[in-house]
Coordinates of C-alpha atoms in Angstrom, one line a residue:
Chain A
M1 CA 4.2 -5.3 -57.9
P2 CA 0.6 -4.8 -56.9
D3 CA -0.5 -2.0 -54.6
R4 CA -0.7 -3.1 -50.9
V5 CA -3.4 -3.0 -48.2
L6 CA -2.1 -3.0 -44.7
V7 CA -4.5 -4.4 -42.0
P8 CA -3.9 -5.0 -38.3
W9 CA -5.3 -8.5 -38.1
Q10 CA -4.9 -11.7 -40.0
E11 CA -8.7 -12.1 -40.1
N12 CA -9.0 -9.1 -42.4
L13 CA -6.8 -10.4 -45.1
S14 CA -9.6 -12.3 -46.8
A15 CA -11.5 -9.0 -47.3
V16 CA -8.7 -7.4 -49.3
P17 CA -10.1 -6.8 -52.8
E18 CA -8.8 -8.7 -55.7
G19 CA -5.8 -7.2 -57.5
F20 CA -4.3 -5.9 -54.2
D21 CA -1.7 -7.5 -52.0
G22 CA -2.8 -7.8 -48.4
A23 CA -0.4 -7.7 -45.4
V24 CA -0.6 -7.6 -41.7
F25 CA 1.0 -4.8 -39.6
D26 CA -0.1 -4.9 -35.9
G27 CA 2.0 -2.0 -34.8
R28 CA 4.8 -4.1 -33.3
G29 CA 8.3 -3.8 -34.7
E30 CA 9.3 -1.9 -37.8
P31 CA 7.3 -2.5 -41.0
E32 CA 9.0 -3.2 -44.2
D33 CA 9.0 -0.8 -47.2
L34 CA 5.8 1.2 -47.2
S35 CA 6.0 2.9 -50.6
D36 CA 3.4 0.6 -52.2
V37 CA 0.7 1.0 -49.4
V38 CA -2.5 2.4 -50.8
F39 CA -4.9 1.5 -47.9
Y40 CA -3.7 1.7 -44.4
V41 CA -5.6 0.6 -41.3
M42 CA -3.7 2.1 -38.3
P43 CA -3.4 -0.5 -35.5
Y44 CA -5.3 0.3 -32.2
G45 CA -3.8 1.1 -28.8
R46 CA -0.1 1.3 -28.3
G47 CA 0.6 0.3 -31.9
Q48 CA -0.6 3.7 -33.2
R49 CA 2.2 5.1 -35.3
V50 CA 1.3 8.3 -37.0
D51 CA 5.0 8.8 -38.0
L52 CA 4.6 6.0 -40.6
L53 CA 1.9 7.9 -42.5
S54 CA 4.5 10.2 -44.2
R55 CA 6.3 7.1 -45.4
M56 CA 3.3 6.1 -47.6
P57 CA 3.4 8.5 -50.5
R58 CA 0.8 6.4 -52.5
M59 CA -1.7 6.1 -49.7
R60 CA -5.3 6.8 -50.8
V61 CA -7.2 5.7 -47.7
C62 CA -6.2 5.9 -44.0
Q63 CA -8.5 4.1 -41.6
L64 CA -8.1 4.9 -37.9
L65 CA -9.5 2.7 -35.1
T66 CA -10.0 5.7 -32.8
A67 CA -12.8 8.3 -32.9
G68 CA -10.2 11.1 -32.5
Y69 CA -8.1 11.9 -35.6
E70 CA -6.4 15.2 -34.8
N71 CA -3.0 13.4 -34.2
A72 CA -3.0 11.8 -37.7
V73 CA -3.9 14.9 -39.8
P74 CA -0.5 16.6 -39.8
H75 CA 1.2 13.4 -41.1
L76 CA -1.1 12.6 -44.0
P77 CA 0.1 12.8 -47.6
D78 CA -2.0 15.0 -49.8
G79 CA -5.2 13.6 -51.3
V80 CA -5.8 10.9 -48.7
V81 CA -9.3 10.0 -47.5
L82 CA -9.3 9.7 -43.7
C83 CA -11.8 7.6 -41.9
N84 CA -12.3 7.3 -38.1
A85 CA -13.8 4.6 -35.8
R86 CA -17.0 6.5 -34.8
G87 CA -19.4 4.0 -33.2
L88 CA -17.0 1.1 -32.8
H89 CA -16.2 2.0 -29.1
D90 CA -19.8 2.8 -28.1
A91 CA -20.7 -0.5 -26.4
S92 CA -17.4 -0.8 -24.7
T93 CA -17.4 2.8 -23.4
A94 CA -21.1 2.7 -22.3
E95 CA -20.5 -0.6 -20.5
H96 CA -17.5 0.9 -18.6
A97 CA -19.5 3.9 -17.6
L98 CA -22.1 1.6 -16.2
A99 CA -19.4 -0.4 -14.4
L100 CA -18.0 2.8 -12.8
I101 CA -21.5 4.0 -11.7
L102 CA -22.2 0.6 -10.1
A103 CA -18.7 0.3 -8.6
D104 CA -19.3 3.6 -6.8
R105 CA -22.9 3.1 -5.7
R106 CA -22.1 -0.4 -4.4
D107 CA -18.7 0.6 -2.8
L108 CA -16.6 -2.0 -4.8
P109 CA -13.3 -0.2 -4.2
R110 CA -13.9 -0.4 -0.5
W111 CA -14.6 -4.1 -0.6
S112 CA -11.5 -4.6 -2.7
S113 CA -9.5 -2.8 0.0
D114 CA -11.2 -4.8 2.8
Q115 CA -10.4 -8.0 0.9
R116 CA -6.7 -7.1 0.9
E117 CA -6.9 -6.6 4.6
Q118 CA -8.9 -9.8 5.0
T119 CA -11.6 -7.9 6.8
W120 CA -15.3 -8.8 6.6
N121 CA -17.0 -5.6 7.6
P122 CA -20.4 -5.1 5.8
H123 CA -22.3 -1.9 5.6
Y124 CA -25.3 -1.1 3.4
T125 CA -24.4 1.0 0.4
R126 CA -25.9 3.4 -2.0
S127 CA -27.7 2.0 -5.0
L128 CA -28.3 2.9 -8.6
A129 CA -32.0 2.0 -8.2
G130 CA -33.8 5.0 -7.0
S131 CA -31.0 7.4 -8.2
R132 CA -31.3 10.2 -10.7
V133 CA -28.6 10.0 -13.4
L134 CA -27.7 13.0 -15.5
I135 CA -26.1 12.1 -18.8
V136 CA -24.1 15.1 -20.1
G137 CA -23.6 14.7 -23.9
H138 CA -26.1 12.6 -25.8
G139 CA -24.4 11.2 -28.9
S140 CA -24.2 7.5 -29.7
I141 CA -22.3 6.6 -26.5
G142 CA -24.9 8.5 -24.4
R143 CA -27.7 6.6 -26.1
A144 CA -25.9 3.3 -25.5
L145 CA -25.5 4.2 -21.8
E146 CA -29.2 5.3 -21.6
A147 CA -30.2 1.8 -22.9
R148 CA -28.1 0.1 -20.3
L149 CA -29.4 2.3 -17.4
A150 CA -33.1 1.9 -18.4
P151 CA -33.9 -1.4 -16.6
N152 CA -32.1 -0.2 -13.4
E153 CA -35.0 1.6 -11.8
C154 CA -33.3 5.0 -11.9
D155 CA -34.4 8.3 -13.4
I156 CA -32.5 9.3 -16.4
V157 CA -32.1 13.0 -17.4
K158 CA -30.2 14.0 -20.6
V159 CA -28.4 17.2 -21.6
A160 CA -26.7 18.0 -24.9
R161 CA -25.3 21.1 -26.5
T162 CA -28.7 21.7 -28.1
A163 CA -32.1 20.9 -26.6
R164 CA -34.1 18.2 -28.4
P165 CA -37.4 18.4 -26.7
G166 CA -38.9 15.6 -28.7
Q167 CA -36.3 13.2 -27.3
G168 CA -36.4 14.6 -23.8
V169 CA -32.9 16.1 -24.1
H170 CA -32.2 19.4 -22.3
G171 CA -30.0 22.1 -23.7
I172 CA -26.7 22.7 -22.0
E173 CA -28.1 26.0 -20.7
D174 CA -30.2 23.9 -18.2
L175 CA -27.1 22.3 -16.7
H176 CA -26.9 24.5 -13.6
A177 CA -30.6 23.9 -12.9
L178 CA -30.3 20.1 -13.2
L179 CA -27.1 19.5 -11.2
P180 CA -28.7 20.0 -7.7
E181 CA -31.2 17.2 -8.5
A182 CA -28.7 14.6 -9.7
D183 CA -27.2 11.7 -7.8
V184 CA -24.9 10.7 -10.7
V185 CA -23.5 13.0 -13.4
V186 CA -21.9 11.2 -16.4
L187 CA -19.6 13.2 -18.7
L188 CA -19.7 12.0 -22.3
T189 CA -19.0 15.1 -24.3
P190 CA -16.2 15.5 -26.8
L191 CA -13.4 17.9 -25.6
S192 CA -13.7 21.3 -27.2
E193 CA -13.2 24.9 -26.1
E194 CA -16.9 24.8 -25.0
T195 CA -16.6 21.7 -22.9
R196 CA -13.1 22.3 -21.3
G197 CA -13.8 22.8 -17.6
L198 CA -17.5 22.1 -18.1
L199 CA -17.7 20.8 -14.5
G200 CA -15.7 23.4 -12.5
E201 CA -15.9 24.8 -9.0
K202 CA -19.4 26.4 -9.5
E203 CA -20.9 23.3 -11.0
L204 CA -19.5 20.8 -8.5
G205 CA -20.7 23.2 -5.8
L206 CA -24.2 22.9 -7.1
M207 CA -24.1 19.1 -6.7
R208 CA -25.6 17.2 -3.7
D209 CA -23.4 15.8 -0.9
G210 CA -22.2 12.4 -1.9
A211 CA -23.3 12.8 -5.6
L212 CA -21.0 11.1 -8.1
V213 CA -19.2 12.4 -11.2
V214 CA -18.3 9.8 -13.8
N215 CA -15.8 11.0 -16.5
V216 CA -15.5 8.8 -19.5
A217 CA -15.1 11.8 -21.9
R218 CA -11.8 13.5 -21.8
G219 CA -9.9 14.6 -18.6
P220 CA -10.1 18.4 -19.0
V221 CA -14.0 18.3 -19.2
L222 CA -13.8 18.0 -15.4
D223 CA -11.7 20.6 -13.6
T224 CA -9.2 18.6 -11.5
A225 CA -8.4 21.3 -9.0
A226 CA -12.1 22.0 -8.5
L227 CA -12.7 18.3 -7.8
L228 CA -9.8 18.2 -5.3
G229 CA -11.3 21.3 -3.6
Q230 CA -14.4 19.3 -2.8
E231 CA -12.3 17.1 -0.4
G232 CA -14.5 14.1 -0.9
R233 CA -17.9 15.8 -0.7
I234 CA -18.4 15.0 -4.3
R235 CA -17.5 11.4 -5.3
A236 CA -15.8 10.7 -8.6
A237 CA -15.1 7.7 -10.9
L238 CA -12.7 8.7 -13.6
D239 CA -11.5 6.8 -16.7
V240 CA -9.8 9.9 -18.0
T241 CA -7.8 12.4 -16.0
D242 CA -6.1 15.8 -16.4
P243 CA -3.2 15.3 -16.7
E244 CA -3.0 11.9 -18.4
P245 CA -1.4 9.6 -17.7
L246 CA -1.7 10.6 -14.1
P247 CA 1.8 10.8 -12.7
E248 CA 2.9 9.1 -9.5
G249 CA 2.4 11.5 -6.5
H250 CA -0.5 13.4 -8.1
P251 CA -3.1 14.2 -5.4
L252 CA -5.9 12.7 -7.4
W253 CA -4.5 9.2 -6.8
T254 CA -5.2 9.5 -3.0
A255 CA -8.2 12.0 -3.0
P256 CA -11.0 10.7 -0.9
N257 CA -14.0 9.0 -2.8
V258 CA -12.1 9.1 -6.1
F259 CA -11.8 5.8 -8.1
I260 CA -9.5 5.8 -11.2
T261 CA -9.3 3.5 -14.2
P262 CA -6.5 4.2 -16.7
H263 CA -8.4 5.2 -19.9
V264 CA -9.6 1.7 -20.7
A265 CA -13.3 2.4 -21.4
G266 CA -13.2 2.1 -25.1
G267 CA -10.9 -0.8 -25.8
S268 CA -12.4 -3.9 -24.1
D269 CA -12.9 -7.3 -25.9
T270 CA -16.1 -6.2 -27.4
F271 CA -14.3 -3.6 -29.5
Y272 CA -12.2 -6.1 -31.6
P273 CA -14.8 -8.1 -33.4
R274 CA -16.7 -4.9 -34.2
A275 CA -13.5 -3.3 -35.5
R276 CA -12.6 -6.4 -37.6
R277 CA -16.1 -6.5 -39.2
F278 CA -16.0 -2.8 -39.9
I279 CA -12.6 -3.1 -41.6
D280 CA -13.9 -5.9 -43.7
E281 CA -16.9 -3.8 -44.7
Q282 CA -14.7 -0.8 -45.6
L283 CA -12.5 -2.9 -47.8
R284 CA -15.6 -4.4 -49.5
R285 CA -17.0 -0.9 -50.1
W286 CA -13.6 0.3 -51.4
G287 CA -13.2 -2.7 -53.7
N288 CA -16.7 -2.1 -55.1
G289 CA -16.2 1.6 -55.6
E290 CA -18.9 2.4 -53.0
P291 CA -18.6 5.4 -50.6
L292 CA -16.7 4.7 -47.5
E293 CA -18.2 5.0 -44.0
N294 CA -16.9 7.4 -41.3
V295 CA -15.1 9.7 -43.7
V296 CA -13.8 12.7 -41.6
L297 CA -11.4 14.3 -44.1
E298 CA -11.0 14.1 -47.9
G299 CA -7.6 15.6 -48.6
Chain B
M1 CA -53.2 -0.2 27.9
P2 CA -53.7 -0.8 24.1
D3 CA -51.9 -3.5 22.2
R4 CA -48.6 -2.4 20.7
V5 CA -47.2 -2.5 17.2
L6 CA -43.4 -2.3 17.0
V7 CA -41.9 -1.0 13.7
P8 CA -38.3 -0.3 12.8
W9 CA -38.8 3.2 11.3
Q10 CA -40.5 6.4 12.5
E11 CA -42.0 6.7 9.0
N12 CA -44.2 3.6 9.6
L13 CA -45.9 4.9 12.7
S14 CA -48.6 6.7 10.7
A15 CA -49.6 3.4 9.2
V16 CA -50.4 1.7 12.6
P17 CA -54.1 1.0 12.7
E18 CA -56.4 2.9 15.0
G19 CA -56.8 1.4 18.4
F20 CA -53.2 0.3 18.6
D21 CA -50.1 1.9 20.1
G22 CA -47.3 2.3 17.7
A23 CA -43.6 2.4 18.8
V24 CA -40.2 2.3 17.1
F25 CA -37.6 -0.3 17.8
D26 CA -34.7 -0.2 15.4
G27 CA -32.7 -3.0 16.9
R28 CA -30.3 -0.8 18.9
G29 CA -30.3 -1.0 22.7
E30 CA -32.6 -3.0 24.9
P31 CA -36.4 -2.5 24.2
E32 CA -38.7 -1.8 27.1
D33 CA -41.4 -4.3 28.2
L34 CA -42.5 -6.4 25.3
S35 CA -45.5 -8.2 26.8
D36 CA -48.1 -6.0 25.0
V37 CA -46.6 -6.3 21.5
V38 CA -49.0 -7.9 19.0
F39 CA -47.4 -7.0 15.7
Y40 CA -43.6 -7.1 15.5
V41 CA -41.5 -6.0 12.5
M42 CA -38.0 -7.3 13.1
P43 CA -35.4 -4.7 12.3
Y44 CA -33.1 -5.5 9.3
G45 CA -29.4 -6.1 9.4
R46 CA -27.4 -6.2 12.6
G47 CA -30.6 -5.3 14.6
Q48 CA -32.1 -8.8 14.0
R49 CA -32.9 -10.1 17.5
V50 CA -34.7 -13.4 17.3
D51 CA -34.1 -13.8 21.1
L52 CA -36.8 -11.1 21.7
L53 CA -39.5 -13.1 20.0
S54 CA -40.0 -15.4 23.1
R55 CA -40.5 -12.2 25.2
M56 CA -43.7 -11.3 23.2
P57 CA -46.3 -13.8 24.5
R58 CA -49.2 -11.9 22.9
M59 CA -47.6 -11.5 19.4
R60 CA -50.0 -12.4 16.5
V61 CA -47.9 -11.3 13.5
C62 CA -44.1 -11.4 13.1
Q63 CA -42.9 -9.6 9.9
L64 CA -39.3 -10.3 8.9
L65 CA -37.3 -8.1 6.5
T66 CA -35.2 -11.0 5.2
A67 CA -36.3 -13.7 2.7
G68 CA -34.9 -16.4 5.0
Y69 CA -36.9 -17.2 8.1
E70 CA -35.4 -20.4 9.5
N71 CA -33.6 -18.6 12.3
A72 CA -36.9 -17.1 13.6
V73 CA -39.0 -20.2 13.7
P74 CA -37.7 -21.8 16.9
H75 CA -38.3 -18.6 18.9
L76 CA -41.9 -17.9 17.9
P77 CA -44.7 -18.2 20.4
D78 CA -47.5 -20.5 19.3
G79 CA -50.2 -19.2 17.0
V80 CA -48.1 -16.5 15.3
V81 CA -48.4 -15.6 11.6
L82 CA -44.9 -15.3 10.2
C83 CA -44.2 -13.1 7.0
N84 CA -41.0 -12.7 5.2
A85 CA -39.5 -10.1 2.8
R86 CA -39.8 -12.0 -0.5
G87 CA -39.3 -9.6 -3.4
L88 CA -38.1 -6.6 -1.3
H89 CA -34.4 -7.4 -2.0
D90 CA -34.7 -8.3 -5.7
A91 CA -33.6 -4.9 -7.2
S92 CA -30.7 -4.6 -4.8
T93 CA -29.5 -8.1 -5.3
A94 CA -29.8 -8.1 -9.0
E95 CA -28.0 -4.7 -9.2
H96 CA -25.2 -6.1 -7.1
A97 CA -24.9 -9.2 -9.3
L98 CA -24.6 -6.9 -12.3
A99 CA -22.0 -4.8 -10.5
L100 CA -20.0 -7.9 -9.7
I101 CA -20.2 -9.2 -13.3
L102 CA -19.0 -5.8 -14.7
A103 CA -16.3 -5.4 -12.0
D104 CA -14.8 -8.7 -13.1
R105 CA -15.2 -8.2 -16.8
R106 CA -13.7 -4.7 -16.7
D107 CA -11.0 -5.6 -14.1
L108 CA -12.1 -3.0 -11.5
P109 CA -10.3 -4.8 -8.6
R110 CA -7.0 -4.5 -10.6
W111 CA -7.5 -0.8 -11.2
S112 CA -8.3 -0.3 -7.5
S113 CA -5.0 -2.0 -6.7
D114 CA -3.1 0.0 -9.3
Q115 CA -4.6 3.2 -7.9
R116 CA -3.3 2.4 -4.4
E117 CA 0.2 2.0 -6.0
Q118 CA -0.3 5.2 -8.1
T119 CA 0.4 3.2 -11.2
W120 CA -1.2 4.1 -14.6
N121 CA -0.8 0.8 -16.5
P122 CA -3.7 0.2 -19.0
H123 CA -4.5 -3.0 -20.7
Y124 CA -7.6 -4.0 -22.6
T125 CA -10.1 -6.1 -20.6
R126 CA -12.8 -8.6 -21.1
S127 CA -16.3 -7.2 -21.7
L128 CA -19.8 -8.2 -20.8
A129 CA -20.9 -7.4 -24.4
G130 CA -20.3 -10.5 -26.5
S131 CA -20.3 -12.8 -23.4
R132 CA -22.7 -15.6 -22.7
V133 CA -24.2 -15.4 -19.2
L134 CA -25.8 -18.4 -17.6
I135 CA -28.3 -17.6 -14.8
V136 CA -28.7 -20.5 -12.5
G137 CA -32.0 -20.1 -10.5
H138 CA -34.7 -18.1 -12.2
G139 CA -37.1 -16.7 -9.6
S140 CA -37.8 -13.0 -9.1
I141 CA -34.1 -12.0 -8.6
G142 CA -33.2 -14.0 -11.7
R143 CA -35.8 -12.1 -13.7
A144 CA -34.6 -8.8 -12.3
L145 CA -31.0 -9.6 -13.3
E146 CA -32.2 -10.8 -16.8
A147 CA -33.9 -7.4 -17.3
R148 CA -30.7 -5.6 -16.3
L149 CA -28.5 -7.7 -18.6
A150 CA -30.8 -7.5 -21.6
P151 CA -29.4 -4.2 -23.1
N152 CA -25.8 -5.2 -22.6
E153 CA -25.4 -7.1 -25.9
C154 CA -24.8 -10.4 -24.1
D155 CA -26.4 -13.8 -24.6
I156 CA -28.5 -14.9 -21.7
V157 CA -29.2 -18.5 -20.9
K158 CA -31.4 -19.5 -18.0
V159 CA -31.6 -22.7 -15.8
A160 CA -34.1 -23.5 -13.1
R161 CA -35.0 -26.6 -11.1
T162 CA -37.7 -27.3 -13.6
A163 CA -37.6 -26.6 -17.3
R164 CA -40.0 -23.9 -18.5
P165 CA -39.7 -24.2 -22.3
G166 CA -42.2 -21.4 -23.0
Q167 CA -40.0 -19.0 -21.1
G168 CA -36.7 -20.3 -22.5
V169 CA -35.7 -21.8 -19.1
H170 CA -33.7 -25.0 -19.1
G171 CA -34.1 -27.6 -16.4
I172 CA -31.2 -28.2 -14.0
E173 CA -30.5 -31.5 -15.8
D174 CA -29.0 -29.4 -18.7
L175 CA -26.5 -27.7 -16.4
H176 CA -23.5 -29.8 -17.4
A177 CA -24.2 -29.3 -21.1
L178 CA -24.5 -25.5 -20.7
L179 CA -21.5 -24.8 -18.5
P180 CA -18.8 -25.3 -21.2
E181 CA -20.5 -22.5 -23.3
A182 CA -20.8 -19.9 -20.6
D183 CA -18.5 -16.9 -20.0
V184 CA -20.3 -16.0 -16.8
V185 CA -22.3 -18.2 -14.4
V186 CA -24.5 -16.5 -11.8
L187 CA -25.8 -18.5 -8.9
L188 CA -29.2 -17.3 -7.6
T189 CA -30.7 -20.5 -6.2
P190 CA -31.9 -20.8 -2.6
L191 CA -29.8 -23.1 -0.4
S192 CA -31.2 -26.6 -0.1
E193 CA -30.0 -30.1 0.0
E194 CA -30.4 -30.1 -3.8
T195 CA -28.3 -27.0 -4.3
R196 CA -25.5 -27.5 -1.7
G197 CA -22.3 -27.9 -3.7
L198 CA -24.2 -27.4 -7.0
L199 CA -21.0 -26.0 -8.5
G200 CA -18.3 -28.4 -7.4
E201 CA -15.1 -29.8 -8.9
K202 CA -16.8 -31.5 -11.8
E203 CA -18.9 -28.4 -12.8
L204 CA -16.0 -25.9 -12.4
G205 CA -13.9 -28.3 -14.5
L206 CA -16.5 -28.1 -17.3
M207 CA -16.2 -24.3 -17.4
R208 CA -14.0 -22.4 -19.9
D209 CA -10.6 -20.9 -18.9
G210 CA -11.2 -17.4 -17.5
A211 CA -14.9 -17.9 -17.1
L212 CA -16.5 -16.2 -14.1
V213 CA -18.7 -17.6 -11.3
V214 CA -20.8 -15.0 -9.5
N215 CA -22.3 -16.1 -6.2
V216 CA -25.1 -13.9 -4.8
A217 CA -27.1 -17.0 -3.5
R218 CA -25.7 -18.7 -0.4
G219 CA -22.0 -19.6 0.2
P220 CA -22.4 -23.4 0.2
V221 CA -24.0 -23.5 -3.3
L222 CA -20.4 -23.1 -4.6
D223 CA -17.9 -25.6 -3.3
T224 CA -15.1 -23.5 -1.8
A225 CA -12.4 -26.2 -1.9
A226 CA -13.3 -26.9 -5.5
L227 CA -13.0 -23.3 -6.4
L228 CA -9.6 -23.0 -4.7
G229 CA -8.5 -26.1 -6.6
Q230 CA -8.9 -24.2 -9.8
E231 CA -6.0 -21.9 -8.8
G232 CA -7.3 -18.9 -10.7
R233 CA -8.3 -20.7 -13.9
I234 CA -11.9 -20.0 -13.0
R235 CA -12.6 -16.4 -11.9
A236 CA -15.0 -15.7 -9.0
A237 CA -17.0 -12.7 -7.6
L238 CA -18.6 -13.7 -4.4
D239 CA -21.0 -11.8 -2.2
V240 CA -21.5 -14.9 -0.1
T241 CA -18.9 -17.4 1.1
D242 CA -18.6 -20.7 2.9
P243 CA -17.7 -20.2 5.7
E244 CA -19.3 -16.8 6.4
P245 CA -18.1 -14.4 7.7
L246 CA -14.9 -15.4 6.0
P247 CA -12.2 -15.5 8.8
E248 CA -8.9 -13.8 8.5
G249 CA -6.3 -16.1 7.0
H250 CA -8.8 -18.1 5.0
P251 CA -7.2 -18.9 1.6
L252 CA -10.2 -17.5 -0.3
W253 CA -9.2 -14.0 0.6
T254 CA -6.0 -14.2 -1.4
A255 CA -7.0 -16.7 -4.1
P256 CA -6.1 -15.5 -7.6
N257 CA -9.0 -13.9 -9.6
V258 CA -11.4 -14.0 -6.7
F259 CA -13.2 -10.8 -5.6
I260 CA -15.2 -10.8 -2.4
T261 CA -17.9 -8.5 -1.1
P262 CA -19.2 -9.2 2.5
H263 CA -22.8 -10.3 1.9
V264 CA -24.1 -6.8 1.0
A265 CA -26.1 -7.5 -2.2
G266 CA -29.6 -7.3 -0.7
G267 CA -29.4 -4.4 1.6
S268 CA -28.5 -1.3 -0.4
D269 CA -30.4 2.1 -0.2
T270 CA -33.0 0.9 -2.7
F271 CA -34.2 -1.7 -0.2
Y272 CA -35.3 0.7 2.5
P273 CA -38.1 2.7 0.7
R274 CA -39.4 -0.6 -0.6
A275 CA -39.4 -2.1 2.9
R276 CA -41.1 0.9 4.5
R277 CA -43.8 0.9 1.8
F278 CA -44.3 -2.9 2.3
I279 CA -44.7 -2.5 6.1
D280 CA -47.2 0.3 5.6
E281 CA -49.2 -2.0 3.3
Q282 CA -49.0 -5.0 5.7
L283 CA -50.3 -2.8 8.5
R284 CA -53.1 -1.5 6.4
R285 CA -54.1 -5.0 5.4
W286 CA -53.9 -6.2 9.0
G287 CA -56.0 -3.2 10.2
N288 CA -58.7 -3.9 7.5
G289 CA -58.7 -7.7 8.2
E290 CA -57.4 -8.5 4.8
P291 CA -55.0 -11.4 4.2
L292 CA -51.3 -10.5 4.7
E293 CA -48.7 -10.8 2.0
N294 CA -45.7 -13.1 2.1
V295 CA -47.1 -15.4 4.8
V296 CA -44.6 -18.3 5.3
L297 CA -45.9 -19.9 8.4
E298 CA -49.3 -19.8 10.3
G299 CA -48.5 -21.2 13.7

């Protein structure tokens, strides 16, 4: 029996190299015998099953559809090449960040609530135009957001771990000096010991009345208790929270001027065609003996 | 007593030409004697008082802060030059249109409702990236929206009354052919007898399942009954409605997949600095005997 390639979507079967058996596993139900799987693409979303990895003793490549890969590592058989989905979520995440900024500036949650009460009660809102937006973290998602902000007549200020003066990027040591001038602060850093609690009581205290924090990074980059302590002085639009999922009864749900979306930034429709194309390309490279993209571990 | 110039904001007083008395009337309360007013800037928003115009027999210039001017005309004394606010609302309106598109594509009203119920229940949404957006009406707001859409990885198709092939603008005669290919249709036309009911039963019927209509033009450009007849097959994000204001109990409030904001697109924070600068410039031109901008009627 030939070695098997397991892909999440029917569309990828045609890219399976000759000499291999292709099969679809989309994460639902229990897959059949996995002992002959050599290339495994882990399904995205709720179908992520790291427990299956240890049932594929012959696996040589494991392709994830998330940027994070810490969860998979302990389950990998020895000698596997692990690839992540770096770049595939950029457009979706940057678009959601823009949606959250605009939702807050233009009071969309308020209009949604007025609609439910069948109340027509206009007031003039804040705007993105004329605002200063501070992007904290300037990797590929930060650049995708910057491109989307550019035509909106706002000032864009960028901060990353290390200053890149040629690209107009400040170092993180400038954060405290930049916060008082920002109308919108967007968190886009990975979570690490350096970034945990990056926006805490002191940093939120430096921000203007009515300024907005957008978190599309990871929940703990923003200190939840410190945000609650602002009692609405600082506005927030959060796609990620700490804790997550946010349990019923948590004070963040009802905090004034806080809008929450349930960690959906990265996975909108625009992700799927990109992911399918990327899988096709990886299979092509693998079949041709070319180096794979997005290798994060070679076991 | 010198002739008087009435402006809506304190900041404009310094631009009142020499030899004239400047005074602020922001639309609240009852203004004092108006018989000496020669240049009147009508306050924006709820302060619009067309009834005052007939109490200014010496008025020579009436400056509105809206694009529409039909309401003012019947009240104007003879011989008045009337100027509108063309261009001052472009950024605000285009930004709101973008906010409505993103709100729908990323399901923000749904998350707002889930937040109220303290429910964390993610699903993957539509996206703007990968969508085809049809802009109907391609004046200055249409161009401002086009600029904001450009970095969002969507296709942009433009329709105006008259085709402008050099600028990639279709004529309105192509509308029926273009509707079936659009994921988002944005209405930005003025209201006229040509555009009343421009999107009716036939046009909505040509649209894809789940496609979105955004109306930031005037309510009657979209046929309300025809939209209700779609029963949620066509989504809608409406800053203007017909009738307006939308009365309590109107079926549009609770129609499936309809999101309503109460005619707030044009008047966000970004409008005010533009309006103040524009008034300063008009006063300077007037004081120097230069032609005024945005003249719509010379009585």
